[in-house]
mmCIF file with all atom_site columns, C-alpha atoms in Angstrom:
data_model
loop_
_atom_site.group_PDB
_atom_site.id
_atom_site.type_symbol
_atom_site.label_atom_id
_atom_site.label_alt_id
_atom_site.label_comp_id
_atom_site.label_asym_id
_atom_site.label_entity_id
_atom_site.label_seq_id
_atom_site.pdbx_PDB_ins_code
_atom_site.Cartn_x
_atom_site.Cartn_y
_atom_site.Cartn_z
_atom_site.occupancy
_atom_site.B_iso_or_equiv
_atom_site.pdbx_formal_charge
_atom_site.auth_seq_id
_atom_site.auth_comp_id
_atom_site.auth_asym_id
_atom_site.auth_atom_id
_atom_site.pdbx_PDB_model_num
ATOM 1   C CA . ALA A 1 1   ? 0.000   0.000   0.000   1.00 67.00 ? 1   ALA A CA 1
ATOM 2   C CA . ARG A 1 2   ? 2.841   2.408   0.827   1.00 69.00 ? 2   ARG A CA 1
ATOM 3   C CA . GLY A 1 3   ? 4.413   1.743   -2.584  1.00 72.00 ? 3   GLY A CA 1
ATOM 4   C CA . ILE A 1 4   ? 1.186   2.554   -4.414  1.00 79.00 ? 4   ILE A CA 1
ATOM 5   C CA . ASN A 1 5   ? 0.712   5.696   -2.335  1.00 77.00 ? 5   ASN A CA 1
ATOM 6   C CA . LYS A 1 6   ? 4.011   7.100   -3.604  1.00 76.00 ? 6   LYS A CA 1
ATOM 7   C CA . LEU A 1 7   ? 2.786   7.028   -7.203  1.00 80.00 ? 7   LEU A CA 1
ATOM 8   C CA . ASP A 1 8   ? 1.579   10.329  -8.664  1.00 77.00 ? 8   ASP A CA 1
ATOM 9   C CA . ASN A 1 9   ? -0.482  8.887   -11.502 1.00 80.00 ? 9   ASN A CA 1
ATOM 10  C CA . ASP A 1 10  ? -4.030  7.737   -10.643 1.00 85.00 ? 10  ASP A CA 1
ATOM 11  C CA . ASN A 1 11  ? -4.050  5.318   -13.586 1.00 87.00 ? 11  ASN A CA 1
ATOM 12  C CA . LEU A 1 12  ? -0.901  3.652   -12.311 1.00 90.00 ? 12  LEU A CA 1
ATOM 13  C CA . LYS A 1 13  ? -2.359  3.452   -8.800  1.00 89.00 ? 13  LYS A CA 1
ATOM 14  C CA . THR A 1 14  ? -5.473  1.815   -10.235 1.00 90.00 ? 14  THR A CA 1
ATOM 15  C CA . GLN A 1 15  ? -3.480  -0.713  -12.277 1.00 91.00 ? 15  GLN A CA 1
ATOM 16  C CA . PHE A 1 16  ? -1.223  -1.684  -9.368  1.00 89.00 ? 16  PHE A CA 1
ATOM 17  C CA . ALA A 1 17  ? -4.190  -2.021  -7.006  1.00 91.00 ? 17  ALA A CA 1
ATOM 18  C CA . LYS A 1 18  ? -6.032  -4.225  -9.519  1.00 91.00 ? 18  LYS A CA 1
ATOM 19  C CA . VAL A 1 19  ? -2.992  -6.496  -9.948  1.00 90.00 ? 19  VAL A CA 1
ATOM 20  C CA . ILE A 1 20  ? -2.566  -6.857  -6.177  1.00 89.00 ? 20  ILE A CA 1
ATOM 21  C CA . LEU A 1 21  ? -6.247  -7.608  -5.571  1.00 90.00 ? 21  LEU A CA 1
ATOM 22  C CA . GLN A 1 22  ? -6.477  -10.079 -8.446  1.00 86.00 ? 22  GLN A CA 1
ATOM 23  C CA . ASP A 1 23  ? -3.326  -11.878 -7.334  1.00 86.00 ? 23  ASP A CA 1
ATOM 24  C CA . LYS A 1 24  ? -3.916  -11.952 -3.585  1.00 84.00 ? 24  LYS A CA 1
ATOM 25  C CA . ILE A 1 25  ? -7.669  -12.307 -3.199  1.00 83.00 ? 25  ILE A CA 1
ATOM 26  C CA . ALA A 1 26  ? -8.490  -15.083 -5.680  1.00 74.00 ? 26  ALA A CA 1
ATOM 27  C CA . ASN A 1 27  ? -7.502  -17.911 -3.302  1.00 72.00 ? 27  ASN A CA 1
ATOM 28  C CA . LEU A 1 28  ? -8.061  -16.174 0.031   1.00 76.00 ? 28  LEU A CA 1
ATOM 29  C CA . ASN A 1 29  ? -10.364 -17.844 2.518   1.00 73.00 ? 29  ASN A CA 1
ATOM 30  C CA . ASP A 1 30  ? -9.802  -15.622 5.539   1.00 79.00 ? 30  ASP A CA 1
ATOM 31  C CA . LEU A 1 31  ? -12.103 -12.772 6.563   1.00 81.00 ? 31  LEU A CA 1
ATOM 32  C CA . VAL A 1 32  ? -9.391  -10.782 8.358   1.00 85.00 ? 32  VAL A CA 1
ATOM 33  C CA . ASP A 1 33  ? -7.118  -10.811 5.285   1.00 88.00 ? 33  ASP A CA 1
ATOM 34  C CA . LEU A 1 34  ? -9.971  -9.898  2.954   1.00 89.00 ? 34  LEU A CA 1
ATOM 35  C CA . GLU A 1 35  ? -10.941 -6.935  5.123   1.00 90.00 ? 35  GLU A CA 1
ATOM 36  C CA . ARG A 1 36  ? -7.309  -5.827  5.253   1.00 90.00 ? 36  ARG A CA 1
ATOM 37  C CA . TYR A 1 37  ? -7.057  -5.713  1.443   1.00 91.00 ? 37  TYR A CA 1
ATOM 38  C CA . GLU A 1 38  ? -10.425 -4.003  1.272   1.00 93.00 ? 38  GLU A CA 1
ATOM 39  C CA . ARG A 1 39  ? -9.274  -1.358  3.734   1.00 92.00 ? 39  ARG A CA 1
ATOM 40  C CA . THR A 1 40  ? -5.745  -0.746  2.422   1.00 92.00 ? 40  THR A CA 1
ATOM 41  C CA . ILE A 1 41  ? -5.846  -1.358  -1.348  1.00 92.00 ? 41  ILE A CA 1
ATOM 42  C CA . LEU A 1 42  ? -9.372  -0.897  -2.712  1.00 93.00 ? 42  LEU A CA 1
ATOM 43  C CA . HIS A 1 43  ? -9.446  2.899   -2.316  1.00 92.00 ? 43  HIS A CA 1
ATOM 44  C CA . PHE A 1 44  ? -6.516  3.265   -4.758  1.00 92.00 ? 44  PHE A CA 1
ATOM 45  C CA . ILE A 1 45  ? -8.791  2.192   -7.637  1.00 93.00 ? 45  ILE A CA 1
ATOM 46  C CA . LYS A 1 46  ? -10.027 5.438   -9.197  1.00 89.00 ? 46  LYS A CA 1
ATOM 47  C CA . GLU A 1 47  ? -11.757 3.955   -12.241 1.00 91.00 ? 47  GLU A CA 1
ATOM 48  C CA . GLN A 1 48  ? -15.451 3.530   -11.338 1.00 94.00 ? 48  GLN A CA 1
ATOM 49  C CA . ARG A 1 49  ? -16.153 0.313   -13.259 1.00 93.00 ? 49  ARG A CA 1
ATOM 50  C CA . ALA A 1 50  ? -13.084 -1.375  -11.815 1.00 92.00 ? 50  ALA A CA 1
ATOM 51  C CA . LEU A 1 51  ? -13.955 -0.098  -8.339  1.00 94.00 ? 51  LEU A CA 1
ATOM 52  C CA . ASN A 1 52  ? -17.483 -1.518  -8.638  1.00 94.00 ? 52  ASN A CA 1
ATOM 53  C CA . TYR A 1 53  ? -16.098 -4.847  -9.859  1.00 92.00 ? 53  TYR A CA 1
ATOM 54  C CA . TYR A 1 54  ? -13.541 -5.276  -7.066  1.00 92.00 ? 54  TYR A CA 1
ATOM 55  C CA . THR A 1 55  ? -15.948 -4.025  -4.395  1.00 93.00 ? 55  THR A CA 1
ATOM 56  C CA . LYS A 1 56  ? -18.364 -6.783  -5.451  1.00 88.00 ? 56  LYS A CA 1
ATOM 57  C CA . PHE A 1 57  ? -15.510 -9.278  -5.859  1.00 86.00 ? 57  PHE A CA 1
ATOM 58  C CA . ILE A 1 58  ? -14.396 -8.736  -2.260  1.00 90.00 ? 58  ILE A CA 1
ATOM 59  C CA . ALA A 1 59  ? -17.978 -8.775  -0.943  1.00 88.00 ? 59  ALA A CA 1
ATOM 60  C CA . ASP A 1 60  ? -18.569 -12.103 -2.703  1.00 83.00 ? 60  ASP A CA 1
ATOM 61  C CA . LYS A 1 61  ? -15.339 -13.545 -1.295  1.00 84.00 ? 61  LYS A CA 1
ATOM 62  C CA . LYS A 1 62  ? -16.262 -12.391 2.206   1.00 86.00 ? 62  LYS A CA 1
ATOM 63  C CA . ARG A 1 63  ? -19.626 -14.093 1.873   1.00 86.00 ? 63  ARG A CA 1
ATOM 64  C CA . LEU A 1 64  ? -17.860 -17.336 0.928   1.00 86.00 ? 64  LEU A CA 1
ATOM 65  C CA . THR A 1 65  ? -15.299 -17.371 3.718   1.00 87.00 ? 65  THR A CA 1
ATOM 66  C CA . THR A 1 66  ? -15.022 -20.009 6.430   1.00 87.00 ? 66  THR A CA 1
ATOM 67  C CA . GLY A 1 67  ? -17.847 -20.012 8.951   1.00 87.00 ? 67  GLY A CA 1
ATOM 68  C CA . ASN A 1 68  ? -20.470 -18.293 6.820   1.00 90.00 ? 68  ASN A CA 1
ATOM 69  C CA . GLU A 1 69  ? -23.768 -20.026 6.077   1.00 93.00 ? 69  GLU A CA 1
ATOM 70  C CA . ALA A 1 70  ? -23.679 -22.016 2.845   1.00 96.00 ? 70  ALA A CA 1
ATOM 71  C CA . LEU A 1 71  ? -26.493 -21.366 0.398   1.00 95.00 ? 71  LEU A CA 1
ATOM 72  C CA . ALA A 1 72  ? -28.519 -24.580 0.339   1.00 97.00 ? 72  ALA A CA 1
ATOM 73  C CA . PHE A 1 73  ? -28.889 -26.288 -3.002  1.00 98.00 ? 73  PHE A CA 1
ATOM 74  C CA . GLN A 1 74  ? -32.293 -27.484 -4.176  1.00 98.00 ? 74  GLN A CA 1
ATOM 75  C CA . ALA A 1 75  ? -31.979 -30.595 -6.302  1.00 98.00 ? 75  ALA A CA 1
ATOM 76  C CA . ILE A 1 76  ? -33.409 -33.878 -7.520  1.00 97.00 ? 76  ILE A CA 1
ATOM 77  C CA . SER A 1 77  ? -31.807 -37.307 -7.427  1.00 96.00 ? 77  SER A CA 1
ATOM 78  C CA . THR A 1 78  ? -31.598 -39.738 -10.354 1.00 94.00 ? 78  THR A CA 1
ATOM 79  C CA . SER A 1 79  ? -34.847 -41.268 -9.045  1.00 93.00 ? 79  SER A CA 1
ATOM 80  C CA . ASN A 1 80  ? -36.529 -37.826 -8.909  1.00 95.00 ? 80  ASN A CA 1
ATOM 81  C CA . GLU A 1 81  ? -36.403 -37.478 -5.135  1.00 97.00 ? 81  GLU A CA 1
ATOM 82  C CA . PRO A 1 82  ? -36.166 -33.853 -3.959  1.00 98.00 ? 82  PRO A CA 1
ATOM 83  C CA . LYS A 1 83  ? -32.925 -33.210 -2.076  1.00 98.00 ? 83  LYS A CA 1
ATOM 84  C CA . THR A 1 84  ? -31.452 -30.223 -0.289  1.00 98.00 ? 84  THR A CA 1
ATOM 85  C CA . LEU A 1 85  ? -28.379 -29.497 1.837   1.00 97.00 ? 85  LEU A CA 1
ATOM 86  C CA . ALA A 1 86  ? -30.432 -29.978 5.018   1.00 97.00 ? 86  ALA A CA 1
ATOM 87  C CA . ASP A 1 87  ? -30.816 -33.676 4.117   1.00 98.00 ? 87  ASP A CA 1
ATOM 88  C CA . TYR A 1 88  ? -27.109 -34.109 4.858   1.00 97.00 ? 88  TYR A CA 1
ATOM 89  C CA . LYS A 1 89  ? -26.989 -32.191 8.138   1.00 96.00 ? 89  LYS A CA 1
ATOM 90  C CA . GLY A 1 90  ? -24.624 -33.825 10.611  1.00 97.00 ? 90  GLY A CA 1
ATOM 91  C CA . LYS A 1 91  ? -22.130 -34.779 7.896   1.00 98.00 ? 91  LYS A CA 1
ATOM 92  C CA . PHE A 1 92  ? -19.267 -32.989 6.205   1.00 98.00 ? 92  PHE A CA 1
ATOM 93  C CA . VAL A 1 93  ? -20.323 -32.337 2.610   1.00 98.00 ? 93  VAL A CA 1
ATOM 94  C CA . VAL A 1 94  ? -17.797 -32.347 -0.228  1.00 98.00 ? 94  VAL A CA 1
ATOM 95  C CA . LEU A 1 95  ? -19.643 -30.713 -3.095  1.00 98.00 ? 95  LEU A CA 1
ATOM 96  C CA . ASP A 1 96  ? -18.644 -30.940 -6.756  1.00 98.00 ? 96  ASP A CA 1
ATOM 97  C CA . PHE A 1 97  ? -20.269 -28.433 -9.130  1.00 98.00 ? 97  PHE A CA 1
ATOM 98  C CA . TRP A 1 98  ? -20.075 -29.832 -12.663 1.00 97.00 ? 98  TRP A CA 1
ATOM 99  C CA . ALA A 1 99  ? -21.849 -30.058 -16.037 1.00 97.00 ? 99  ALA A CA 1
ATOM 100 C CA . SER A 1 100 ? -21.998 -32.697 -18.772 1.00 95.00 ? 100 SER A CA 1
ATOM 101 C CA . TRP A 1 101 ? -20.371 -30.404 -21.370 1.00 95.00 ? 101 TRP A CA 1
ATOM 102 C CA . CYS A 1 102 ? -17.342 -29.673 -19.162 1.00 96.00 ? 102 CYS A CA 1
ATOM 103 C CA . GLY A 1 103 ? -14.287 -31.794 -20.063 1.00 96.00 ? 103 GLY A CA 1
ATOM 104 C CA . PRO A 1 104 ? -12.279 -31.008 -16.906 1.00 96.00 ? 104 PRO A CA 1
ATOM 105 C CA . CYS A 1 105 ? -15.369 -31.891 -14.824 1.00 96.00 ? 105 CYS A CA 1
ATOM 106 C CA . ILE A 1 106 ? -15.576 -35.338 -16.407 1.00 95.00 ? 106 ILE A CA 1
ATOM 107 C CA . TYR A 1 107 ? -11.828 -35.819 -15.864 1.00 96.00 ? 107 TYR A CA 1
ATOM 108 C CA . GLN A 1 108 ? -12.069 -34.913 -12.165 1.00 97.00 ? 108 GLN A CA 1
ATOM 109 C CA . ALA A 1 109 ? -15.158 -37.094 -11.632 1.00 95.00 ? 109 ALA A CA 1
ATOM 110 C CA . ASP A 1 110 ? -13.112 -40.324 -11.583 1.00 94.00 ? 110 ASP A CA 1
ATOM 111 C CA . TYR A 1 111 ? -10.773 -38.925 -8.924  1.00 97.00 ? 111 TYR A CA 1
ATOM 112 C CA . PHE A 1 112 ? -13.768 -37.605 -6.968  1.00 97.00 ? 112 PHE A CA 1
ATOM 113 C CA . ASP A 1 113 ? -15.231 -41.114 -7.057  1.00 96.00 ? 113 ASP A CA 1
ATOM 114 C CA . LYS A 1 114 ? -11.990 -42.742 -5.873  1.00 96.00 ? 114 LYS A CA 1
ATOM 115 C CA . ASN A 1 115 ? -11.750 -40.353 -2.934  1.00 97.00 ? 115 ASN A CA 1
ATOM 116 C CA . ALA A 1 116 ? -15.406 -40.951 -2.095  1.00 97.00 ? 116 ALA A CA 1
ATOM 117 C CA . ILE A 1 117 ? -14.789 -44.702 -1.831  1.00 96.00 ? 117 ILE A CA 1
ATOM 118 C CA . GLU A 1 118 ? -12.056 -44.076 0.725   1.00 96.00 ? 118 GLU A CA 1
ATOM 119 C CA . TYR A 1 119 ? -13.807 -41.405 2.817   1.00 97.00 ? 119 TYR A CA 1
ATOM 120 C CA . ASN A 1 120 ? -17.267 -43.006 2.797   1.00 95.00 ? 120 ASN A CA 1
ATOM 121 C CA . LYS A 1 121 ? -15.836 -45.610 5.184   1.00 94.00 ? 121 LYS A CA 1
ATOM 122 C CA . ARG A 1 122 ? -15.718 -42.921 7.876   1.00 95.00 ? 122 ARG A CA 1
ATOM 123 C CA . GLY A 1 123 ? -19.483 -42.408 7.950   1.00 94.00 ? 123 GLY A CA 1
ATOM 124 C CA . ASP A 1 124 ? -19.307 -38.667 8.651   1.00 97.00 ? 124 ASP A CA 1
ATOM 125 C CA . VAL A 1 125 ? -18.596 -37.446 5.095   1.00 97.00 ? 125 VAL A CA 1
ATOM 126 C CA . VAL A 1 126 ? -20.755 -37.378 1.971   1.00 98.00 ? 126 VAL A CA 1
ATOM 127 C CA . PHE A 1 127 ? -19.501 -36.676 -1.552  1.00 98.00 ? 127 PHE A CA 1
ATOM 128 C CA . ILE A 1 128 ? -22.125 -34.948 -3.708  1.00 98.00 ? 128 ILE A CA 1
ATOM 129 C CA . SER A 1 129 ? -21.850 -34.396 -7.439  1.00 97.00 ? 129 SER A CA 1
ATOM 130 C CA . LEU A 1 130 ? -24.208 -31.491 -8.244  1.00 98.00 ? 130 LEU A CA 1
ATOM 131 C CA . SER A 1 131 ? -24.932 -30.870 -11.904 1.00 97.00 ? 131 SER A CA 1
ATOM 132 C CA . ILE A 1 132 ? -25.607 -27.332 -13.107 1.00 97.00 ? 132 ILE A CA 1
ATOM 133 C CA . ASP A 1 133 ? -26.461 -28.450 -16.634 1.00 96.00 ? 133 ASP A CA 1
ATOM 134 C CA . GLU A 1 134 ? -28.968 -26.156 -18.291 1.00 95.00 ? 134 GLU A CA 1
ATOM 135 C CA . LYS A 1 135 ? -31.099 -29.116 -19.311 1.00 95.00 ? 135 LYS A CA 1
ATOM 136 C CA . GLU A 1 136 ? -31.910 -31.982 -16.987 1.00 96.00 ? 136 GLU A CA 1
ATOM 137 C CA . ALA A 1 137 ? -31.870 -34.387 -19.956 1.00 96.00 ? 137 ALA A CA 1
ATOM 138 C CA . ALA A 1 138 ? -28.183 -33.603 -20.605 1.00 95.00 ? 138 ALA A CA 1
ATOM 139 C CA . TRP A 1 139 ? -27.377 -34.506 -16.993 1.00 96.00 ? 139 TRP A CA 1
ATOM 140 C CA . ARG A 1 140 ? -29.377 -37.732 -17.144 1.00 95.00 ? 140 ARG A CA 1
ATOM 141 C CA . LYS A 1 141 ? -27.555 -38.764 -20.310 1.00 93.00 ? 141 LYS A CA 1
ATOM 142 C CA . LYS A 1 142 ? -24.147 -38.352 -18.663 1.00 91.00 ? 142 LYS A CA 1
ATOM 143 C CA . VAL A 1 143 ? -24.764 -39.181 -15.014 1.00 90.00 ? 143 VAL A CA 1
ATOM 144 C CA . LYS A 1 144 ? -23.593 -42.490 -13.572 1.00 75.00 ? 144 LYS A CA 1
ATOM 145 C CA . LEU A 1 145 ? -26.884 -44.139 -12.622 1.00 71.00 ? 145 LEU A CA 1
ATOM 146 C CA . ASN A 1 146 ? -25.144 -46.996 -10.858 1.00 67.00 ? 146 ASN A CA 1
ATOM 147 C CA . ASP A 1 147 ? -22.879 -44.738 -8.783  1.00 80.00 ? 147 ASP A CA 1
ATOM 148 C CA . LYS A 1 148 ? -22.921 -45.990 -5.195  1.00 88.00 ? 148 LYS A CA 1
ATOM 149 C CA . ASN A 1 149 ? -20.054 -43.845 -3.949  1.00 94.00 ? 149 ASN A CA 1
ATOM 150 C CA . VAL A 1 150 ? -21.055 -40.318 -4.928  1.00 97.00 ? 150 VAL A CA 1
ATOM 151 C CA . VAL A 1 151 ? -24.532 -38.832 -4.463  1.00 96.00 ? 151 VAL A CA 1
ATOM 152 C CA . GLN A 1 152 ? -25.619 -37.715 -7.951  1.00 96.00 ? 152 GLN A CA 1
ATOM 153 C CA . LEU A 1 153 ? -27.932 -34.687 -7.982  1.00 97.00 ? 153 LEU A CA 1
ATOM 154 C CA . TYR A 1 154 ? -29.276 -32.142 -10.467 1.00 98.00 ? 154 TYR A CA 1
ATOM 155 C CA . ALA A 1 155 ? -29.546 -28.573 -9.148  1.00 98.00 ? 155 ALA A CA 1
ATOM 156 C CA . THR A 1 156 ? -32.913 -26.871 -9.606  1.00 97.00 ? 156 THR A CA 1
ATOM 157 C CA . ASN A 1 157 ? -31.984 -23.502 -8.034  1.00 97.00 ? 157 ASN A CA 1
ATOM 158 C CA . GLN A 1 158 ? -29.079 -22.858 -10.381 1.00 97.00 ? 158 GLN A CA 1
ATOM 159 C CA . LYS A 1 159 ? -29.560 -19.103 -10.687 1.00 95.00 ? 159 LYS A CA 1
ATOM 160 C CA . GLU A 1 160 ? -29.203 -18.628 -6.922  1.00 96.00 ? 160 GLU A CA 1
ATOM 161 C CA . LEU A 1 161 ? -26.268 -21.064 -6.724  1.00 96.00 ? 161 LEU A CA 1
ATOM 162 C CA . ASN A 1 162 ? -24.445 -19.312 -9.573  1.00 94.00 ? 162 ASN A CA 1
ATOM 163 C CA . ALA A 1 163 ? -24.905 -15.910 -7.966  1.00 90.00 ? 163 ALA A CA 1
ATOM 164 C CA . PHE A 1 164 ? -23.967 -17.010 -4.437  1.00 92.00 ? 164 PHE A CA 1
ATOM 165 C CA . TYR A 1 165 ? -20.967 -19.220 -5.232  1.00 91.00 ? 165 TYR A CA 1
ATOM 166 C CA . ARG A 1 166 ? -19.766 -17.228 -8.267  1.00 86.00 ? 166 ARG A CA 1
ATOM 167 C CA . LEU A 1 167 ? -19.608 -20.320 -10.460 1.00 91.00 ? 167 LEU A CA 1
ATOM 168 C CA . ASN A 1 168 ? -17.677 -18.592 -13.237 1.00 86.00 ? 168 ASN A CA 1
ATOM 169 C CA . SER A 1 169 ? -15.702 -21.734 -13.926 1.00 90.00 ? 169 SER A CA 1
ATOM 170 C CA . ILE A 1 170 ? -16.250 -25.395 -13.165 1.00 96.00 ? 170 ILE A CA 1
ATOM 171 C CA . PRO A 1 171 ? -15.469 -27.889 -11.810 1.00 96.00 ? 171 PRO A CA 1
ATOM 172 C CA . ARG A 1 172 ? -15.594 -26.238 -8.429  1.00 96.00 ? 172 ARG A CA 1
ATOM 173 C CA . PHE A 1 173 ? -15.242 -28.059 -5.134  1.00 97.00 ? 173 PHE A CA 1
ATOM 174 C CA . ILE A 1 174 ? -16.659 -26.780 -1.859  1.00 96.00 ? 174 ILE A CA 1
ATOM 175 C CA . VAL A 1 175 ? -16.533 -28.273 1.635   1.00 97.00 ? 175 VAL A CA 1
ATOM 176 C CA . ILE A 1 176 ? -19.390 -27.601 4.073   1.00 97.00 ? 176 ILE A CA 1
ATOM 177 C CA . ASP A 1 177 ? -19.456 -28.516 7.758   1.00 97.00 ? 177 ASP A CA 1
ATOM 178 C CA . PRO A 1 178 ? -22.130 -30.637 9.509   1.00 98.00 ? 178 PRO A CA 1
ATOM 179 C CA . GLU A 1 179 ? -24.026 -27.463 10.502  1.00 96.00 ? 179 GLU A CA 1
ATOM 180 C CA . GLY A 1 180 ? -24.250 -26.166 6.929   1.00 96.00 ? 180 GLY A CA 1
ATOM 181 C CA . LYS A 1 181 ? -21.453 -23.614 7.192   1.00 95.00 ? 181 LYS A CA 1
ATOM 182 C CA . ILE A 1 182 ? -18.725 -23.082 4.601   1.00 95.00 ? 182 ILE A CA 1
ATOM 183 C CA . ILE A 1 183 ? -15.309 -24.522 5.420   1.00 94.00 ? 183 ILE A CA 1
ATOM 184 C CA . ASN A 1 184 ? -13.678 -23.909 2.041   1.00 92.00 ? 184 ASN A CA 1
ATOM 185 C CA . SER A 1 185 ? -15.386 -22.468 -1.052  1.00 90.00 ? 185 SER A CA 1
ATOM 186 C CA . SER A 1 186 ? -12.516 -23.138 -3.487  1.00 88.00 ? 186 SER A CA 1
ATOM 187 C CA . PHE A 1 187 ? -11.200 -26.539 -2.477  1.00 93.00 ? 187 PHE A CA 1
ATOM 188 C CA . ALA A 1 188 ? -8.355  -28.431 -4.159  1.00 95.00 ? 188 ALA A CA 1
ATOM 189 C CA . PHE A 1 189 ? -9.225  -30.636 -7.134  1.00 97.00 ? 189 PHE A CA 1
ATOM 190 C CA . PRO A 1 190 ? -9.539  -34.371 -6.351  1.00 97.00 ? 190 PRO A CA 1
ATOM 191 C CA . ASP A 1 191 ? -6.596  -35.280 -8.618  1.00 97.00 ? 191 ASP A CA 1
ATOM 192 C CA . ASP A 1 192 ? -4.329  -33.010 -6.543  1.00 96.00 ? 192 ASP A CA 1
ATOM 193 C CA . SER A 1 193 ? -2.452  -34.613 -3.648  1.00 93.00 ? 193 SER A CA 1
ATOM 194 C CA . ASN A 1 194 ? -3.455  -31.569 -1.572  1.00 95.00 ? 194 ASN A CA 1
ATOM 195 C CA . PHE A 1 195 ? -7.083  -32.723 -1.746  1.00 97.00 ? 195 PHE A CA 1
ATOM 196 C CA . LYS A 1 196 ? -6.545  -35.488 0.806   1.00 97.00 ? 196 LYS A CA 1
ATOM 197 C CA . VAL A 1 197 ? -4.087  -33.462 2.875   1.00 97.00 ? 197 VAL A CA 1
ATOM 198 C CA . MET A 1 198 ? -6.576  -30.582 3.201   1.00 96.00 ? 198 MET A CA 1
ATOM 199 C CA . LEU A 1 199 ? -9.546  -32.860 3.824   1.00 97.00 ? 199 LEU A CA 1
ATOM 200 C CA . ASN A 1 200 ? -7.681  -34.774 6.526   1.00 97.00 ? 200 ASN A CA 1
ATOM 201 C CA . GLN A 1 201 ? -6.883  -31.476 8.257   1.00 96.00 ? 201 GLN A CA 1
ATOM 202 C CA . ILE A 1 202 ? -10.592 -30.584 8.281   1.00 96.00 ? 202 ILE A CA 1
ATOM 203 C CA . LEU A 1 203 ? -12.086 -33.890 9.373   1.00 96.00 ? 203 LEU A CA 1
ATOM 204 C CA . PRO A 1 204 ? -12.013 -35.035 13.009  1.00 94.00 ? 204 PRO A CA 1
ATOM 205 C CA . LYS A 1 205 ? -9.359  -37.622 13.744  1.00 90.00 ? 205 LYS A CA 1
ATOM 206 C CA . LYS A 1 206 ? -10.791 -41.148 13.782  1.00 74.00 ? 206 LYS A CA 1
#
């Protein structure tokens, strides 16, 4: 912040502030840090559109930080049963947002499944694959009907989910605690060795 303050040019201040916010905030999951960047860096952005964007960006990130209430999904199962987040209260929920047209989603699904097999043995974790396909038929065509490891659901409140979780890119993995509060809104991908390391840090020792 002190370095930016020394600059005379407002355009330069704006550009530096944007770079810092984009670089530092994207993977932040801590309210104190987010508020610090909001307080010390945001005011250097003099361009109104950019200021509006980063103000909203930070507000969205703050909403998705650890301890905040997760927006409950509304969904149907492969057998047309209505399902919502409350149905899994008392368990840690590992949520995978995906769509049938998304290549990386399909790639990660196998790793998600393998992890589910291992963690399902604990009894206090549920792995949920939540489709945000525009058309339910596209999901049904692609979904694994015989999947016994991962709960396969189709989201029916997609507009609200997109707005709340900022689902600009998928796949996206989120971990929610047994009380329905966010633990991590941008979790590691299942093919990453950090996935198990991070999950083991979250879950109670057995």
